[in-house]
CSV table of C-alpha atoms in Angstrom, one decimal:
chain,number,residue,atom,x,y,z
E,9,UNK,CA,0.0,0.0,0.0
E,10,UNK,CA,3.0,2.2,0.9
E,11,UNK,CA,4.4,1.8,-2.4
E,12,UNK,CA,1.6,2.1,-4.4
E,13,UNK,CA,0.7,5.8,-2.3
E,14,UNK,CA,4.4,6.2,-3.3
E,15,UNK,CA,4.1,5.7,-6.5
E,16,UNK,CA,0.7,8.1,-7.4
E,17,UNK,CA,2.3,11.0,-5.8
E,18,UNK,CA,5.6,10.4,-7.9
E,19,UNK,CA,2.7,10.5,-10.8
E,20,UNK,CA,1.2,13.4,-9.5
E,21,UNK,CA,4.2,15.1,-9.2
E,22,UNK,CA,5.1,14.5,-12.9
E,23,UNK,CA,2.2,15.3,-14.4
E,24,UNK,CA,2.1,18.6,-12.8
E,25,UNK,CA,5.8,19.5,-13.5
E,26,UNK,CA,5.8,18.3,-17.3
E,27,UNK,CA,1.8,18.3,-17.9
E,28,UNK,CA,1.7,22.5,-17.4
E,29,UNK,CA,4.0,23.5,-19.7
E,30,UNK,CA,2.6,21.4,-22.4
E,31,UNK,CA,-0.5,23.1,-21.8
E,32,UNK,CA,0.8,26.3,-21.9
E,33,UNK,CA,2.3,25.3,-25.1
E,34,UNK,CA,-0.8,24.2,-26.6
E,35,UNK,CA,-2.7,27.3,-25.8
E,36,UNK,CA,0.7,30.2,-26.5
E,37,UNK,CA,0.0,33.4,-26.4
E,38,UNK,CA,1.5,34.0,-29.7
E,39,UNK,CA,2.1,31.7,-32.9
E,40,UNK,CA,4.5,31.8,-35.2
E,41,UNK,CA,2.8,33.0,-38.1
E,42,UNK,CA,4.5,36.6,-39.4
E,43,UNK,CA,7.9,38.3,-38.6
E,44,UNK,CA,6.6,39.6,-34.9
E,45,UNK,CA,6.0,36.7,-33.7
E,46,UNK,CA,9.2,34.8,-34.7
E,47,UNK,CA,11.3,37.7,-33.6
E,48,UNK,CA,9.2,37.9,-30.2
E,49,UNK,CA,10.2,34.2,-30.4
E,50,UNK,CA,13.8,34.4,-31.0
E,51,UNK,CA,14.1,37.4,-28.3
E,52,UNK,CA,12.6,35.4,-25.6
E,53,UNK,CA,15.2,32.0,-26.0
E,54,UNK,CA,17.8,34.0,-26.3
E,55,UNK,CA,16.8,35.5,-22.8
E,56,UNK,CA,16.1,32.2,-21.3
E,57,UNK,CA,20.0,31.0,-22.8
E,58,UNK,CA,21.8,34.1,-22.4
E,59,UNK,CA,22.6,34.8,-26.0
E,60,UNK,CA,24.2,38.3,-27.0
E,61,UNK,CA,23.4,39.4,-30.4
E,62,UNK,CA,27.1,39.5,-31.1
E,63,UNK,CA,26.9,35.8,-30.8
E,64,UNK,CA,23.9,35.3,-32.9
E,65,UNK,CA,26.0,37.6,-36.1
E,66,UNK,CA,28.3,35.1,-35.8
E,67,UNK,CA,26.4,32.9,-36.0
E,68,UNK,CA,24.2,33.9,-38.9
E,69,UNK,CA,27.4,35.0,-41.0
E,70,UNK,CA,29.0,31.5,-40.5
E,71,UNK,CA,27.2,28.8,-39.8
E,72,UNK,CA,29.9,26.4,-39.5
E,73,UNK,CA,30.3,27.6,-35.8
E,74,UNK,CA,27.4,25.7,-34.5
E,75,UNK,CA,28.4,22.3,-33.8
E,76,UNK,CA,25.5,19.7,-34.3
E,77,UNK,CA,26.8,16.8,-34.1
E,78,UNK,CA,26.3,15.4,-30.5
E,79,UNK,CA,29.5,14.5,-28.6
E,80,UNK,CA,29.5,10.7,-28.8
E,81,UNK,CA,30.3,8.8,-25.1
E,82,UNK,CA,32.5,5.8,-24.8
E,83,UNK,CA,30.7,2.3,-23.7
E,84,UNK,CA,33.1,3.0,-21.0
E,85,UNK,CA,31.8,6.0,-19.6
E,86,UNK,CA,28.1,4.6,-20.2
E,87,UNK,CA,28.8,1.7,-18.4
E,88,UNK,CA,30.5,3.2,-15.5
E,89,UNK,CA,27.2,6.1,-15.5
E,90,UNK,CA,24.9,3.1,-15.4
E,91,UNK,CA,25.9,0.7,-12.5
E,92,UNK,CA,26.3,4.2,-10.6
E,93,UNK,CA,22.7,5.3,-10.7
E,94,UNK,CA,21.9,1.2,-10.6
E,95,UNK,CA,24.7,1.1,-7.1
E,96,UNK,CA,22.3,4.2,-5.9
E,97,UNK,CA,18.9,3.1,-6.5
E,98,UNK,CA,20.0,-0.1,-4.6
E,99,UNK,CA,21.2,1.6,-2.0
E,100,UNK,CA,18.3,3.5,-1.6
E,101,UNK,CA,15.7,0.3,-1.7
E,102,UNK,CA,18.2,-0.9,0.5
E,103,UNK,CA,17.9,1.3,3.2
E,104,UNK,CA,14.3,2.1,3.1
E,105,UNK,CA,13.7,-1.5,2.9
E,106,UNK,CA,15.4,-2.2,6.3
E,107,UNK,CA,13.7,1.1,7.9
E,108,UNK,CA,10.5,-0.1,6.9
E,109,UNK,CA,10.6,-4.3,7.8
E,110,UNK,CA,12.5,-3.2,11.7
E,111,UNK,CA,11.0,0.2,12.5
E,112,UNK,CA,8.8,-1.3,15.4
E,113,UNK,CA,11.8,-2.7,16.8
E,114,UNK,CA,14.4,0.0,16.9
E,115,UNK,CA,14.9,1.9,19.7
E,116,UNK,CA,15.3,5.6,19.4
E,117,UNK,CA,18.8,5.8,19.0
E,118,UNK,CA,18.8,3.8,16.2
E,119,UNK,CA,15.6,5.2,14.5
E,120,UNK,CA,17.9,8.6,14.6
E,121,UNK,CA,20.9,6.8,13.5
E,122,UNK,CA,19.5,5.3,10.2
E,123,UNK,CA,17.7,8.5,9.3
E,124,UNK,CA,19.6,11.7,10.7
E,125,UNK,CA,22.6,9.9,10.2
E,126,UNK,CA,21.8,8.4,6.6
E,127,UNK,CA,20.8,11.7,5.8
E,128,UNK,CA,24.3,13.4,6.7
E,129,UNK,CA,26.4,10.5,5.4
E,130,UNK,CA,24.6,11.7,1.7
E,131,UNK,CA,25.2,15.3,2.9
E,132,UNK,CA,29.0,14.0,2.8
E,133,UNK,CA,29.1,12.6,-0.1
E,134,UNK,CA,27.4,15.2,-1.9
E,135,UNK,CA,30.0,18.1,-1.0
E,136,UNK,CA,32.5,15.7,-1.8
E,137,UNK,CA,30.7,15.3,-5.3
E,138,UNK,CA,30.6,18.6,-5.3
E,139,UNK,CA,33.8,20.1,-4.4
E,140,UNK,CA,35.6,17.5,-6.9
E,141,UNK,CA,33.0,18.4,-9.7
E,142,UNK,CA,32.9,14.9,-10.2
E,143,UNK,CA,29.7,13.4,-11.4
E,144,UNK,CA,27.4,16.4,-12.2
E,145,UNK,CA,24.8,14.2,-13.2
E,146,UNK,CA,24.2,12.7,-9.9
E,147,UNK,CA,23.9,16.0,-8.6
E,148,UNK,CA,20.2,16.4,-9.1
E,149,UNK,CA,19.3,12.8,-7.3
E,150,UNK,CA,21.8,13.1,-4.5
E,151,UNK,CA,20.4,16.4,-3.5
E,152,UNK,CA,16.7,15.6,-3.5
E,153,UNK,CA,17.4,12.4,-1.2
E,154,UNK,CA,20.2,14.1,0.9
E,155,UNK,CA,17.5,16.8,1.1
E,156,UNK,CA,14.4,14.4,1.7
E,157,UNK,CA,16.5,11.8,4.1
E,158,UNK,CA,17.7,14.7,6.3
E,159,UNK,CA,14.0,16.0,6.6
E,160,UNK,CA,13.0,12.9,7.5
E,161,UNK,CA,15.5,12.8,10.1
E,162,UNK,CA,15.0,15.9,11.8
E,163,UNK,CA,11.3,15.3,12.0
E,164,UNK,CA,12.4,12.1,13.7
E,165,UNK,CA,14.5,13.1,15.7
E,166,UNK,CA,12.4,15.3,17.4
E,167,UNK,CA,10.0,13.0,17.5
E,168,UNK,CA,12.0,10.9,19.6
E,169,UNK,CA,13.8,13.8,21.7
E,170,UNK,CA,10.2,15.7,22.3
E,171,UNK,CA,8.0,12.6,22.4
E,172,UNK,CA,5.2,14.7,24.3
E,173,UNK,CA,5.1,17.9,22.0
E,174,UNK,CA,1.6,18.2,21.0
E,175,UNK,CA,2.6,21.4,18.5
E,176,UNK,CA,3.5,20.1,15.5
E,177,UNK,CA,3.9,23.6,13.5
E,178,UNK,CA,7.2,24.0,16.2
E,179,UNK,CA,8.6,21.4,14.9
E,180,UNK,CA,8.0,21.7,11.3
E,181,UNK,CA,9.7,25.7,12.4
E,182,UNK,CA,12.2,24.4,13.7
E,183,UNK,CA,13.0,21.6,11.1
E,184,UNK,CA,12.0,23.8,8.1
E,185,UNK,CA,14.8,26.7,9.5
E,186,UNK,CA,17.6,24.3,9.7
E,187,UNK,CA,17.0,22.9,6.3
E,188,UNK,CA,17.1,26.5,4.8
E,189,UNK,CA,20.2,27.0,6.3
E,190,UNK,CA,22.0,24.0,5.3
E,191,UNK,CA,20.5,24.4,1.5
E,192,UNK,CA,21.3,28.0,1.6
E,193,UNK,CA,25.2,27.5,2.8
E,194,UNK,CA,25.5,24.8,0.3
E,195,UNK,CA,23.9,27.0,-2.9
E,196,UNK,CA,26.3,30.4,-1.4
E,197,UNK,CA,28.9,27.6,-1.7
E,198,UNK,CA,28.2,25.9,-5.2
E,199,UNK,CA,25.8,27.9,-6.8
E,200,UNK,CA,23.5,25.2,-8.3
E,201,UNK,CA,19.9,25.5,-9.8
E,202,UNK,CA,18.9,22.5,-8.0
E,203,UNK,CA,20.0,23.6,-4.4
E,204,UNK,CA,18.5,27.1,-5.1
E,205,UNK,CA,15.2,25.0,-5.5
E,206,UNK,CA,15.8,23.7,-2.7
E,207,UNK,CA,16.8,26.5,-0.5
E,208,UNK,CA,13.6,28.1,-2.0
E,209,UNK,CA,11.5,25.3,-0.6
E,210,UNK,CA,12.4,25.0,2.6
E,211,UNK,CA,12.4,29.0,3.0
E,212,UNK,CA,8.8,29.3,1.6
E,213,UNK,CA,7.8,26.2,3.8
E,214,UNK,CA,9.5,27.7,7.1
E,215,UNK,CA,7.7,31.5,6.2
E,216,UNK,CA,4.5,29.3,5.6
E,217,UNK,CA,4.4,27.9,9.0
E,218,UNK,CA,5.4,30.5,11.0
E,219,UNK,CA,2.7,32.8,9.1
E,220,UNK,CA,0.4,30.2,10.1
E,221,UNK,CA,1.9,29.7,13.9
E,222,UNK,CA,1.1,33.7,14.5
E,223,UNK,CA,-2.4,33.2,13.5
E,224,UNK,CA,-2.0,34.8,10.1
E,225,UNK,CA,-5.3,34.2,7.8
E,226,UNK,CA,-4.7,31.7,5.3
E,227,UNK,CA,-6.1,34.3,2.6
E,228,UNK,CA,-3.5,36.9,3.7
E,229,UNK,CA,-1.1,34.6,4.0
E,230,UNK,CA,-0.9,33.0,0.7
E,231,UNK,CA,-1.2,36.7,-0.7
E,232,UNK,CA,1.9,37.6,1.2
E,233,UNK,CA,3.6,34.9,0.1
E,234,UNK,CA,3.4,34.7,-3.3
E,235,UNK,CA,4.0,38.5,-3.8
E,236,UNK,CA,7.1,37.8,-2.6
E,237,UNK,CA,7.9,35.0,-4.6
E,238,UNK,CA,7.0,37.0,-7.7
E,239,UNK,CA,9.7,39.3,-6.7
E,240,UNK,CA,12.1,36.2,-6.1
E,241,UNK,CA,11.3,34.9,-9.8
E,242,UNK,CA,12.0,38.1,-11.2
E,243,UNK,CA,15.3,38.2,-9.7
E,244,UNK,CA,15.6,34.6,-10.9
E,245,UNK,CA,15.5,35.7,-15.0
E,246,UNK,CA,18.3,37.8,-14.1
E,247,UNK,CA,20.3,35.2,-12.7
E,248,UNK,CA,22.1,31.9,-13.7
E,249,UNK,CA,19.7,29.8,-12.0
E,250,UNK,CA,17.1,31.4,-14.0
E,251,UNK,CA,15.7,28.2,-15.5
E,252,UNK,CA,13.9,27.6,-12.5
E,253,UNK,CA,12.0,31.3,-13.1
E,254,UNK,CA,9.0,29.7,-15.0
E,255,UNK,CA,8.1,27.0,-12.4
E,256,UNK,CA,8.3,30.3,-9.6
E,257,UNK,CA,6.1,32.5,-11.8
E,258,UNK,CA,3.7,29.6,-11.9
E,259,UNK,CA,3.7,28.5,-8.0
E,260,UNK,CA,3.9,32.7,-7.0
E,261,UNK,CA,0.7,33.3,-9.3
E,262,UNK,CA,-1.6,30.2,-8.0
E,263,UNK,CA,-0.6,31.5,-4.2
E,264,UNK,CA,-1.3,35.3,-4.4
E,265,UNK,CA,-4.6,34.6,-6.7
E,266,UNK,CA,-5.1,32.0,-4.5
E,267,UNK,CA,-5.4,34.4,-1.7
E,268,UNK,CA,-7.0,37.1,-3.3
E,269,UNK,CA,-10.1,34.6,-4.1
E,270,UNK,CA,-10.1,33.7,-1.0
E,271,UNK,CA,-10.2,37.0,0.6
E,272,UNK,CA,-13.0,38.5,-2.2
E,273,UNK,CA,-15.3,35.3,-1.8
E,274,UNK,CA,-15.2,35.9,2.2
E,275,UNK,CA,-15.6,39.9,1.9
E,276,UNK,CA,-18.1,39.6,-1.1
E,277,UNK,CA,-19.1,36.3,-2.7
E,278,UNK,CA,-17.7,33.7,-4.9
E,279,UNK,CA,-19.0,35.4,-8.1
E,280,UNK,CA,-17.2,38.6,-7.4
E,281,UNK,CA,-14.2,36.9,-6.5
E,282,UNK,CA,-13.5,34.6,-9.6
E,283,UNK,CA,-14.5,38.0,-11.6
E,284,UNK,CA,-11.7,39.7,-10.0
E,285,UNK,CA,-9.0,36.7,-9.6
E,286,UNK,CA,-9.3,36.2,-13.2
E,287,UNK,CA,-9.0,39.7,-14.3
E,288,UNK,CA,-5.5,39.4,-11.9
E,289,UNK,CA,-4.2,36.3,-13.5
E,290,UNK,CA,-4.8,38.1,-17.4
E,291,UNK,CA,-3.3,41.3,-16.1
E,292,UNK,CA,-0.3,39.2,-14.9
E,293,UNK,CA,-0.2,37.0,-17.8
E,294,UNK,CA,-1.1,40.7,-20.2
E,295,UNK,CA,2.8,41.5,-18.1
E,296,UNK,CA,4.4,38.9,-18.9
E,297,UNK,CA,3.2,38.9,-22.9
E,298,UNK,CA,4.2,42.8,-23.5
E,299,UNK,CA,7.5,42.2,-22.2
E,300,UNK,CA,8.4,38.9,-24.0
E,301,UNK,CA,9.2,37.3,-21.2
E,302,UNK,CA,7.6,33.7,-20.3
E,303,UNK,CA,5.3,33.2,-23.3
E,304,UNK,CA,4.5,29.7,-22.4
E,305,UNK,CA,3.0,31.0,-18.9
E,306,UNK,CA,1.2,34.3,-20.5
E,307,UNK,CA,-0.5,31.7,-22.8
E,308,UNK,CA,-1.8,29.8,-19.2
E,309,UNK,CA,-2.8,32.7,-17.7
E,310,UNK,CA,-4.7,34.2,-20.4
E,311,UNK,CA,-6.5,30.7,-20.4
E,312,UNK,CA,-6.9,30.1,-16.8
E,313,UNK,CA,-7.8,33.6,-16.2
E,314,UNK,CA,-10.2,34.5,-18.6
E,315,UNK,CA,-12.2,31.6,-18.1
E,316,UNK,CA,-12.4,32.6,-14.3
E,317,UNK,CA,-13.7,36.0,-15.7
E,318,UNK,CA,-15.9,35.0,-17.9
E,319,UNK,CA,-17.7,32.4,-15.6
E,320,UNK,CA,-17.9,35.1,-12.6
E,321,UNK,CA,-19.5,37.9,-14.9
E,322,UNK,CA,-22.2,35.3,-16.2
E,323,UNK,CA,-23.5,34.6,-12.9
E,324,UNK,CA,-23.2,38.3,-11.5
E,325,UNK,CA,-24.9,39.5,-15.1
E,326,UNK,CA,-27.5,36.8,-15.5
E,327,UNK,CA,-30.9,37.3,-15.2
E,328,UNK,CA,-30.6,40.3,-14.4
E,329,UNK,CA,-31.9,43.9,-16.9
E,330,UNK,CA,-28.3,44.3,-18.1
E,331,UNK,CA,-27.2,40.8,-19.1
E,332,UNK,CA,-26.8,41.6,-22.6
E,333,UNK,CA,-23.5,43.7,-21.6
E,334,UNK,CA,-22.1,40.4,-21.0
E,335,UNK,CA,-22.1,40.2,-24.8
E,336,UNK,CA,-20.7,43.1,-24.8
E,337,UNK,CA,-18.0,42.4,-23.1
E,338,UNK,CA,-16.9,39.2,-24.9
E,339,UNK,CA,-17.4,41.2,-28.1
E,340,UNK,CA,-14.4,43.6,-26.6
E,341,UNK,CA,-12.4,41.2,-25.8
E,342,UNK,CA,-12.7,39.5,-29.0
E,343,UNK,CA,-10.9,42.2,-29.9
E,344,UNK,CA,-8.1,41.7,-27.3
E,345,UNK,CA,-7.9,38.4,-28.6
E,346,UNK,CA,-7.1,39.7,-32.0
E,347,UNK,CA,-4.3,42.7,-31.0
E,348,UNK,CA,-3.0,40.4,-28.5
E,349,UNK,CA,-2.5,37.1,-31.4
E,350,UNK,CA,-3.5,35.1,-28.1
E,351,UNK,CA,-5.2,31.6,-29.0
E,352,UNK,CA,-5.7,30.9,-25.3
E,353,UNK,CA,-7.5,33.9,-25.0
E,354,UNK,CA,-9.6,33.3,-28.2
E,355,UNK,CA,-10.6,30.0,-27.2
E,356,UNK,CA,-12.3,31.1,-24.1
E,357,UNK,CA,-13.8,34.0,-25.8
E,358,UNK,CA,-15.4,31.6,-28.5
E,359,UNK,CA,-16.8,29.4,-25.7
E,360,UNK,CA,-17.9,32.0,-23.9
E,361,UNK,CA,-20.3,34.1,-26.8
E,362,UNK,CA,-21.6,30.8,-27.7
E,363,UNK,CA,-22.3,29.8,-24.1
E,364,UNK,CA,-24.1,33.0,-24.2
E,365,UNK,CA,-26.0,33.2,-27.1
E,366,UNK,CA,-27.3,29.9,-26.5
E,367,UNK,CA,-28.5,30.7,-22.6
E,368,UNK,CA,-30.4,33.7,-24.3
E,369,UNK,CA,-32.3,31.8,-26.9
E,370,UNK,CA,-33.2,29.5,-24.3
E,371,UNK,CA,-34.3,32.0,-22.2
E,372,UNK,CA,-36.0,34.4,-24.6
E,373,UNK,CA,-36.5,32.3,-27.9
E,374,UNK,CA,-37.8,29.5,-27.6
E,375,UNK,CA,-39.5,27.6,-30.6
E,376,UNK,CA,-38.9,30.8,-32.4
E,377,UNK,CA,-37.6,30.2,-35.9
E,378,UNK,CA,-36.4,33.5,-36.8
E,379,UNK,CA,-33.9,34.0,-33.8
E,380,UNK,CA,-31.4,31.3,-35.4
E,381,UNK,CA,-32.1,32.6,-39.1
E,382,UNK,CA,-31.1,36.0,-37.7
E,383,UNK,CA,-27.9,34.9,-36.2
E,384,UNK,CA,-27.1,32.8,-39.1
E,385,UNK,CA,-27.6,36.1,-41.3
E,386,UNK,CA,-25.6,38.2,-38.7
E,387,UNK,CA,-23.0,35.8,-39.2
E,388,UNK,CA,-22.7,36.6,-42.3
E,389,UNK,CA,-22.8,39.8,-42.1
E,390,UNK,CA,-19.5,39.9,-39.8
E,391,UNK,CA,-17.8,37.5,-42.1
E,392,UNK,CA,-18.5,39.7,-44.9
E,393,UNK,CA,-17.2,42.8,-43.1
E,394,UNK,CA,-14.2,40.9,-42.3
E,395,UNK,CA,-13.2,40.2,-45.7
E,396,UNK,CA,-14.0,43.6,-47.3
E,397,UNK,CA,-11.5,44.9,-44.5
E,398,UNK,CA,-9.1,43.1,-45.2
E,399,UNK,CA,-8.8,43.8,-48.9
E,400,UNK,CA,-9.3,47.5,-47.9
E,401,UNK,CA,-6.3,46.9,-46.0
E,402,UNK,CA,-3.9,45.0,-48.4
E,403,UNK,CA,-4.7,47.9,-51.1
E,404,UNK,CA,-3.6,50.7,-48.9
């Protein structure tokens, strides 16, 4: 059962780390169709790779300088890679085999020695990895269960140490703190994407529980927080770790809208709130999309937000003597859509006036044929407007 709760989170952890941006790739906020786009494009991975146009002339006057050809690895070195991570992973099973068959029986020295003290054996052997630059492809791995096994072991020992503590957010303070320092020395020290990540975690975890240990509403809270993680992803871009920017836009946007739902659907109602969390998300994602930064997570936001617009305004305008602005509105941003080249945005729009126009011939036309007659005709109306301005357009 352990392994197969194991296993689901290991899904659900995937799925949201590789499933998002493939979504957000699906529904960009700008294709590739004309010479904007592909130089909006080109502007934003050179950003995300640290490209100087001096490189790119180069590069464009003489092609040659691009190596594509792959360097090619000797069976040697694959070998020697492969029973490594194999000599890890059985390590691994291993140990957590043996913690979880004699748990019952330890005593509480040993339950601290084979997780506390795991957990800093790894920490050794990590900074020796480290320090010889030997390796960098364990790296990744090795940190995560260094990281994970000296949780663990904290929360363990304290356990064992405090046995009668009936406060658990102390402990988590107290184990949350240490972790940030020890990530935080380490990344000072070697300056890798991976323990900045981590470092992040455990910081945002420690300012998460002691927000919650001084009674701070959740609401308030998770604004707080992911304002300030905004901040830390836009420092990010600037910075050498600044792959890990995209996944701290994401996390920083979910908390703060988070929040602000929260704290609108308590002060007003849930109507009011999605209207305004939405209209946040497209403003943020509206940011992100002038500046050519992030395209993949303009193109979520546009999506995510917009429908949480769109769904609040329908149930604040409906039924009500001015519903027909909500029409009016999608109409507008139709045009938004347009200006902005945003097929996230255009998708939501579509679904949105046809939601619409059929809950008003429900409502209002019923069994009448010339309602659909009359939107088939306007149809073509538009369409035919369309056309003609475009040809007006291509002879000036």
């Amino acid at each position: 059962m352990t392994w197969l709760l194991l296993l689901i989170v290991l899904i659900v952890l995937a799925g949201g780390w590789w499933g998002w941006p493939l979504a957000a790739a699906l529904f960009g906020s700008r294709a590739i169709h004309d010479k904007t786009s592909a130089l909006g494009k080109i502007t934003e991975l050179m950003r995300a790779h640290d490209i100087s146009p001096a490189e790119v002339a180069a590069v464009y006057r003489d092609p040659t300088l691009i190596s594509t050809a792959a360097p090619k690895r000797s069976s040697g070195e694959i070998a020697r890679t492969l029973f490594i991570y194999l000599g890890a992973i059985f390590i691994l099973a291993g140990i957590g085999t043996y913690i979880g068959m004699f748990w019952n029986r330890m005593g509480s020295v040993m339950r601290i020695v084979v997780t506390l003290g795991v957990g800093y054996a790894l920490l050794v052997v990590l900074v020796s990895a480290l320090h010889e630059k030997k390796f960098p492809r364990l790296f990744l791995p090795l940190t995560l269960a260094t990281a994970f096994m000296l949780t663990s072991g904290w929360f363990v020992f304290i356990d064992e140490v405090f046995p009668r503590g009936d406060d658990w957010r102390l402990a988590a303070l107290a184990v949350f703190g240490t972790m940030a320092i020890h990530q935080g020395l380490l990344f000072r020290q070697y300056a890798l994407s991976v323990l900045a990540f981590t470092a992040l975690c455990f910081v945002y975890a420690f300012l998460s529980v002691g927000l919650d240990l001084l009674d701070v509403p959740a609401g308030f809270s998770a604004i707080l927080l992911g304002a300030s993680l905004l901040l830390v992803a836009g420092g990010l871009e600037k910075s050498p770790q600044r792959s890990l920017a995209e996944f701290a836009y994401l996390i920083a946007l979910c908390w703060l809208n988070a929040g602000l739902f929260d704290r609108v659907a308590i002060a007003a109602t849930a109507d009011w709130a999605a209207l305004l969390t939405g209209a946040s998300v497209m403003s943020a994602a509206y940011g992100l999309h002038k500046d050519g930064r992030q395209l993949r997570l303009s193109g979520l936001g546009y999506l995510i937000g917009s429908a949480l617009a769109y769904s609040g305004l329908f149930d604040l305008l409906r039924q009500t003597p001015v519903e027909l602005l909500y029409f009016a509105v999608t109409a507008a941003m139709l045009y938004a859509c347009v200006r902005l080249q945003s097929r996230a945005l255009l998708l939501t729009t579509v679904l949105a006036m046809l939601g619409f126009i059929g809950y008003f011939t429900a409502e209002h036309f019923v069994d009448s044929l010339g309602w659909p007659i009359s939107l088939v005709l306007m149809g073509v109306a538009f369409i035919g407007v369309g056309t003609l301005a475009m040809r007006i357009k291509r002879q000036m």
